[in-house]
Structure formats: C-alpha cells, structure tokens
Amino acid sequence: MSRSDSPSNDQSCRLDSASERPPPLSNTRIKSMLQDMVGIYASDIISIKELHSFNDRNYLIKINYAGMLDSAFSDDDDDVLLQEAMDSEQGEAVKHYILKILNSSDSRNSNTAMARIDVMSYLHSLGVKCSNPMTLLDGQLTQQIRLPAQDLNDLQDKGVDRQYLAYLLNYIDGEVLSTIKPNLDVFRKIGKYAAVVDGYLQSFSDDNLKNCQDAWSLKNFLKLDKYLQYCSTQDRRFLKSIYQYCHQFFKDDVPKLRTAVIHNDLNDDNLIVKLNAQTNSYEVSGIIDFGDVDQSPLIFELTILIIHMMIICGDDPIQVAGHIIASYHSVLPLTKSEYYGLYKAALARLFQVIVLSEYEHYCSPDNDYVMFHYDEYWSLLRLLWLTSEESVYRTLDRIVNCTF
C-alpha cells in the first residue's frame, strides 16, 4: 500500500479496538512462568522455540521428562499420548508442550476462551488427537499473566501492563500438513476427517460461542467492507465487486443455513499427518489450534478447508476441491442450499483473508506471517471469479455426484 493510499481517521490498528498481540518473551521469562504454572524447574527445560501466529504467542517447549515427576506433569496419566510425544535425544527422555498466550481481546473474553478449551477436551475425550490443555498446579486450566503493553505507538500504553490468558497444551506428534506435498488420496482423507470431527461437534453446544463478533468469523462477512480502506485503490475496486456479488447471499441465505460449532481454521498448518509405513501413504492423525472455534454455518468449515487445500494443491485446484467436498459429503451429507452456497462462501473467505491480511500487516508490519500465502489467495480469487460460478459447479457436479 502506498502512503497516499493509507487509511484516514484510523483510530486503532486492531480488529478489536482494545486488542493487541502479547509482547515477545525472553526464555528467562518463559521459564519463570512455567515454574509458576506447572512447577517445572528451569534446568529441566531443554529448549524453547517460538512458533508462527497471527495475533497470539505460541512457544514449543521441550522438557526433560525426569524433571517432570515432581511437577504438575506427574498427574499426566495419558500413557498413549506420553509414549507418542516422547523420544530419545542423547539418551535423555523428553516431552514437548505448547505454551499459548492469547491476545488481549481473547484474554478478556475468558468465557469464550474457556468454551474453546472445552471443545478441545470434548474431542479429546472422544479419541480425537487434538490439542488438549493440561491442569496447572493450582488446579486450573488457565492462568492470567501480566505483561507490558505491546503497542508502543500509543503514548497512553507506555509503561502499562496488560493481562493475558496463558495455558499449556499437549504436543501432537506427527508432521504438519504444510511440510509434505499431499496427493489426491490425502486430500480425500482430509475431507472425511473434517466431516468426522464436525459430526462429533454437532453434539457440542456452548452459548459463549454463538455471538462471536470477530472479523475472522466468516459469519460477520457483511461487516468486512470497512477493511477495504487498507487495500490499494486498484485492488479495492475489484474486491468491492466480490463483496457486492456475495452480499445478497450473506444477507438473505446464510441466516437460513444450519449452524454448528466448528473448528473454523482447518488449514495446512493445523492438520497433523503421519506416514503409514505399511501402506507408504499419509493418514490424518490430529488437529491443532482451536483459537478460532465458533458457532457458524456448517459449510464455513468446509469452505475454509477447501480454500486452504486449493492453495497448496498445485494443479487443478477446483477438481481437488471437488474431491474434498465429495469425501466430506460422504460422511456428513450437505444440503442443497449448503452445496450451492459454497462458491459464494469461497469468494467471501478469500475476500476476508485478503483484506484482513492487509489490515493486520498495516497494524503489525514486523509480523510477516500475516501475509503468508497472500499472493496465492489473490491467484485463487481471480481463478474462481474468471471461471464463473456455473463453470465451477459443472466441474464439481461431475465429482461430488450430489442428488438433492
């Protein structure tokens, strides 16, 4: 974005006007936090590595298992997870965890954060390998921590501490999907896996997930036009056409679609796969990052999934989308309205990712992760738009074979 295109009257660089990302933490500070949270000593923490995140802080913690026996970890009686997470490095048994520190907005909305934690625990209880919080020394699953305000551009924030919600998650063993090149067989398995998880979640309900106003929730698409100001003038004209094309669908049709609790961010960084040595093929083995869980129209789960899979598939993205939809539909059948709403929902998702990535980058220019896959999103949006809705469904219909 050129300086001449910069938004005017910008009051705050946040999706939530009072939200900000936690500040980066030193290893010393993290070790002190972990001793307070779970009683593990600094000498038993082998390494700490920060992982990518849009607006939270995630740290991969490697711990010497021998040092865990006198800590809160000693109550970890899940032998299966323990065996899968342990390995041997230089003769030392280790285990991995994820320390997650939520952004200030999600930290304030603690009821929503706890509902998302409950979703993890619920799926975990059903045998789904997913992120699952561990109980801390005080018997709680989360802890409030005070950290310096991150937005140093705001003079009022200088020297001010903010409260953030932190918790510790078990580490899911395997490879992140983004580290492999999936074939059509893997994409079909992903479609079925997503449908199984969504099938489980149809039995889960929590009122705290029903009224999410976050801009990253696709059900709030109609409020996203205000973020067009963060895009260049040239891009803005095209994106406005996309917004107007999808507007009526979201205004009239989306409110009539069935809703459910959904993961809401099934991308290639949040799906875990493992190589099956016997078949020499990858199986979907787990799911992580429940920070966007929401109650929304069910097809938004599938929409988000196919967008991210189309981005990474290489050739024939529309055909790949068709095979994912067909696999999902074979487990959790779509209605006619849902199936024929997928095209506009896909355009809306791409619009959402593009304008919010621009916005996040404007607010946090040092966080390059917010622009990851940005060019690929644009390419896919242009492909779907130029192909036309009718042509896309001619391809999908041959693969999905829906009978409504």
JSON list of N, CA, C and O in Angstrom, two decimals, residues 36 44 54 69 91 93 101 129 158 198 246 266 279 281 307 309 336 356 360 399:
[
{"chain": "A", "resi": 36, "resn": "ASP", "atom": "N", "xyz": [6.02, -21.32, 37.69]},
{"chain": "A", "resi": 36, "resn": "ASP", "atom": "CA", "xyz": [4.84, -20.87, 38.43]},
{"chain": "A", "resi": 36, "resn": "ASP", "atom": "C", "xyz": [3.60, -21.66, 38.04]},
{"chain": "A", "resi": 36, "resn": "ASP", "atom": "O", "xyz": [2.77, -22.00, 38.88]},
{"chain": "A", "resi": 44, "resn": "ASP", "atom": "N", "xyz": [15.35, -28.08, 33.84]},
{"chain": "A", "resi": 44, "resn": "ASP", "atom": "CA", "xyz": [14.74, -29.22, 33.14]},
{"chain": "A", "resi": 44, "resn": "ASP", "atom": "C", "xyz": [14.09, -28.82, 31.82]},
{"chain": "A", "resi": 44, "resn": "ASP", "atom": "O", "xyz": [13.51, -29.67, 31.14]},
{"chain": "A", "resi": 54, "resn": "PHE", "atom": "N", "xyz": [-0.77, -15.41, 14.12]},
{"chain": "A", "resi": 54, "resn": "PHE", "atom": "CA", "xyz": [-1.28, -14.13, 13.66]},
{"chain": "A", "resi": 54, "resn": "PHE", "atom": "C", "xyz": [-1.26, -13.10, 14.79]},
{"chain": "A", "resi": 54, "resn": "PHE", "atom": "O", "xyz": [-0.70, -12.02, 14.65]},
{"chain": "A", "resi": 69, "resn": "LEU", "atom": "N", "xyz": [8.62, -35.26, 37.13]},
{"chain": "A", "resi": 69, "resn": "LEU", "atom": "CA", "xyz": [7.97, -36.15, 38.09]},
{"chain": "A", "resi": 69, "resn": "LEU", "atom": "C", "xyz": [7.53, -35.44, 39.36]},
{"chain": "A", "resi": 69, "resn": "LEU", "atom": "O", "xyz": [6.62, -35.90, 40.05]},
{"chain": "A", "resi": 91, "resn": "GLY", "atom": "N", "xyz": [20.27, -39.84, 24.77]},
{"chain": "A", "resi": 91, "resn": "GLY", "atom": "CA", "xyz": [19.99, -40.66, 25.92]},
{"chain": "A", "resi": 91, "resn": "GLY", "atom": "C", "xyz": [19.05, -40.04, 26.93]},
{"chain": "A", "resi": 91, "resn": "GLY", "atom": "O", "xyz": [18.92, -40.54, 28.05]},
{"chain": "A", "resi": 93, "resn": "ALA", "atom": "N", "xyz": [15.19, -38.72, 27.93]},
{"chain": "A", "resi": 93, "resn": "ALA", "atom": "CA", "xyz": [13.77, -38.76, 27.59]},
{"chain": "A", "resi": 93, "resn": "ALA", "atom": "C", "xyz": [13.21, -37.35, 27.68]},
{"chain": "A", "resi": 93, "resn": "ALA", "atom": "O", "xyz": [13.42, -36.64, 28.65]},
{"chain": "A", "resi": 101, "resn": "ILE", "atom": "N", "xyz": [-0.20, -18.04, 24.68]},
{"chain": "A", "resi": 101, "resn": "ILE", "atom": "CA", "xyz": [-0.59, -16.81, 25.35]},
{"chain": "A", "resi": 101, "resn": "ILE", "atom": "C", "xyz": [-1.52, -16.06, 24.39]},
{"chain": "A", "resi": 101, "resn": "ILE", "atom": "O", "xyz": [-1.11, -15.67, 23.29]},
{"chain": "A", "resi": 129, "resn": "LYS", "atom": "N", "xyz": [-7.26, -36.97, 18.29]},
{"chain": "A", "resi": 129, "resn": "LYS", "atom": "CA", "xyz": [-5.95, -36.45, 18.71]},
{"chain": "A", "resi": 129, "resn": "LYS", "atom": "C", "xyz": [-5.90, -34.96, 18.41]},
{"chain": "A", "resi": 129, "resn": "LYS", "atom": "O", "xyz": [-5.82, -34.56, 17.24]},
{"chain": "A", "resi": 158, "resn": "LYS", "atom": "N", "xyz": [2.40, 3.28, 27.15]},
{"chain": "A", "resi": 158, "resn": "LYS", "atom": "CA", "xyz": [3.79, 3.13, 27.58]},
{"chain": "A", "resi": 158, "resn": "LYS", "atom": "C", "xyz": [3.86, 2.94, 29.08]},
{"chain": "A", "resi": 158, "resn": "LYS", "atom": "O", "xyz": [3.28, 3.71, 29.86]},
{"chain": "A", "resi": 198, "resn": "ASP", "atom": "N", "xyz": [-16.52, -32.66, 12.55]},
{"chain": "A", "resi": 198, "resn": "ASP", "atom": "CA", "xyz": [-17.73, -31.83, 12.56]},
{"chain": "A", "resi": 198, "resn": "ASP", "atom": "C", "xyz": [-18.94, -32.63, 13.03]},
{"chain": "A", "resi": 198, "resn": "ASP", "atom": "O", "xyz": [-19.85, -32.08, 13.67]},
{"chain": "A", "resi": 246, "resn": "CYS", "atom": "N", "xyz": [-21.28, -11.21, -3.26]},
{"chain": "A", "resi": 246, "resn": "CYS", "atom": "CA", "xyz": [-21.60, -12.12, -2.15]},
{"chain": "A", "resi": 246, "resn": "CYS", "atom": "C", "xyz": [-22.60, -11.53, -1.16]},
{"chain": "A", "resi": 246, "resn": "CYS", "atom": "O", "xyz": [-23.14, -12.27, -0.32]},
{"chain": "A", "resi": 266, "resn": "LEU", "atom": "N", "xyz": [-9.38, -24.78, 9.50]},
{"chain": "A", "resi": 266, "resn": "LEU", "atom": "CA", "xyz": [-8.74, -26.02, 9.06]},
{"chain": "A", "resi": 266, "resn": "LEU", "atom": "C", "xyz": [-7.82, -25.71, 7.89]},
{"chain": "A", "resi": 266, "resn": "LEU", "atom": "O", "xyz": [-8.19, -25.82, 6.72]},
{"chain": "A", "resi": 279, "resn": "THR", "atom": "N", "xyz": [1.52, -48.94, 4.30]},
{"chain": "A", "resi": 279, "resn": "THR", "atom": "CA", "xyz": [0.89, -48.56, 3.02]},
{"chain": "A", "resi": 279, "resn": "THR", "atom": "C", "xyz": [1.71, -47.51, 2.28]},
{"chain": "A", "resi": 279, "resn": "THR", "atom": "O", "xyz": [1.40, -47.18, 1.13]},
{"chain": "A", "resi": 281, "resn": "SER", "atom": "N", "xyz": [1.63, -44.41, 2.76]},
{"chain": "A", "resi": 281, "resn": "SER", "atom": "CA", "xyz": [0.76, -43.27, 2.49]},
{"chain": "A", "resi": 281, "resn": "SER", "atom": "C", "xyz": [0.49, -42.52, 3.79]},
{"chain": "A", "resi": 281, "resn": "SER", "atom": "O", "xyz": [0.61, -43.08, 4.88]},
{"chain": "A", "resi": 307, "resn": "ILE", "atom": "N", "xyz": [-10.51, -23.88, 0.61]},
{"chain": "A", "resi": 307, "resn": "ILE", "atom": "CA", "xyz": [-9.70, -22.74, 0.19]},
{"chain": "A", "resi": 307, "resn": "ILE", "atom": "C", "xyz": [-8.22, -23.03, 0.48]},
{"chain": "A", "resi": 307, "resn": "ILE", "atom": "O", "xyz": [-7.35, -22.87, -0.38]},
{"chain": "A", "resi": 309, "resn": "MET", "atom": "N", "xyz": [-6.74, -25.91, 1.04]},
{"chain": "A", "resi": 309, "resn": "MET", "atom": "CA", "xyz": [-6.24, -27.05, 0.29]},
{"chain": "A", "resi": 309, "resn": "MET", "atom": "C", "xyz": [-6.03, -26.70, -1.19]},
{"chain": "A", "resi": 309, "resn": "MET", "atom": "O", "xyz": [-5.09, -27.18, -1.82]},
{"chain": "A", "resi": 336, "resn": "LYS", "atom": "N", "xyz": [-28.80, -29.13, -0.19]},
{"chain": "A", "resi": 336, "resn": "LYS", "atom": "CA", "xyz": [-28.71, -28.45, -1.48]},
{"chain": "A", "resi": 336, "resn": "LYS", "atom": "C", "xyz": [-28.28, -27.00, -1.31]},
{"chain": "A", "resi": 336, "resn": "LYS", "atom": "O", "xyz": [-27.43, -26.49, -2.05]},
{"chain": "A", "resi": 356, "resn": "LEU", "atom": "N", "xyz": [-8.17, -8.65, 5.54]},
{"chain": "A", "resi": 356, "resn": "LEU", "atom": "CA", "xyz": [-7.70, -8.69, 6.92]},
{"chain": "A", "resi": 356, "resn": "LEU", "atom": "C", "xyz": [-6.19, -8.88, 7.00]},
{"chain": "A", "resi": 356, "resn": "LEU", "atom": "O", "xyz": [-5.55, -8.41, 7.95]},
{"chain": "A", "resi": 360, "resn": "GLU", "atom": "N", "xyz": [-3.96, -6.42, 9.07]},
{"chain": "A", "resi": 360, "resn": "GLU", "atom": "CA", "xyz": [-3.04, -6.89, 10.10]},
{"chain": "A", "resi": 360, "resn": "GLU", "atom": "C", "xyz": [-1.61, -6.44, 9.80]},
{"chain": "A", "resi": 360, "resn": "GLU", "atom": "O", "xyz": [-0.86, -6.08, 10.70]},
{"chain": "A", "resi": 399, "resn": "ILE", "atom": "N", "xyz": [-17.82, -34.58, -9.95]},
{"chain": "A", "resi": 399, "resn": "ILE", "atom": "CA", "xyz": [-17.04, -35.28, -8.93]},
{"chain": "A", "resi": 399, "resn": "ILE", "atom": "C", "xyz": [-17.88, -35.61, -7.69]},
{"chain": "A", "resi": 399, "resn": "ILE", "atom": "O", "xyz": [-17.84, -36.73, -7.18]}
]
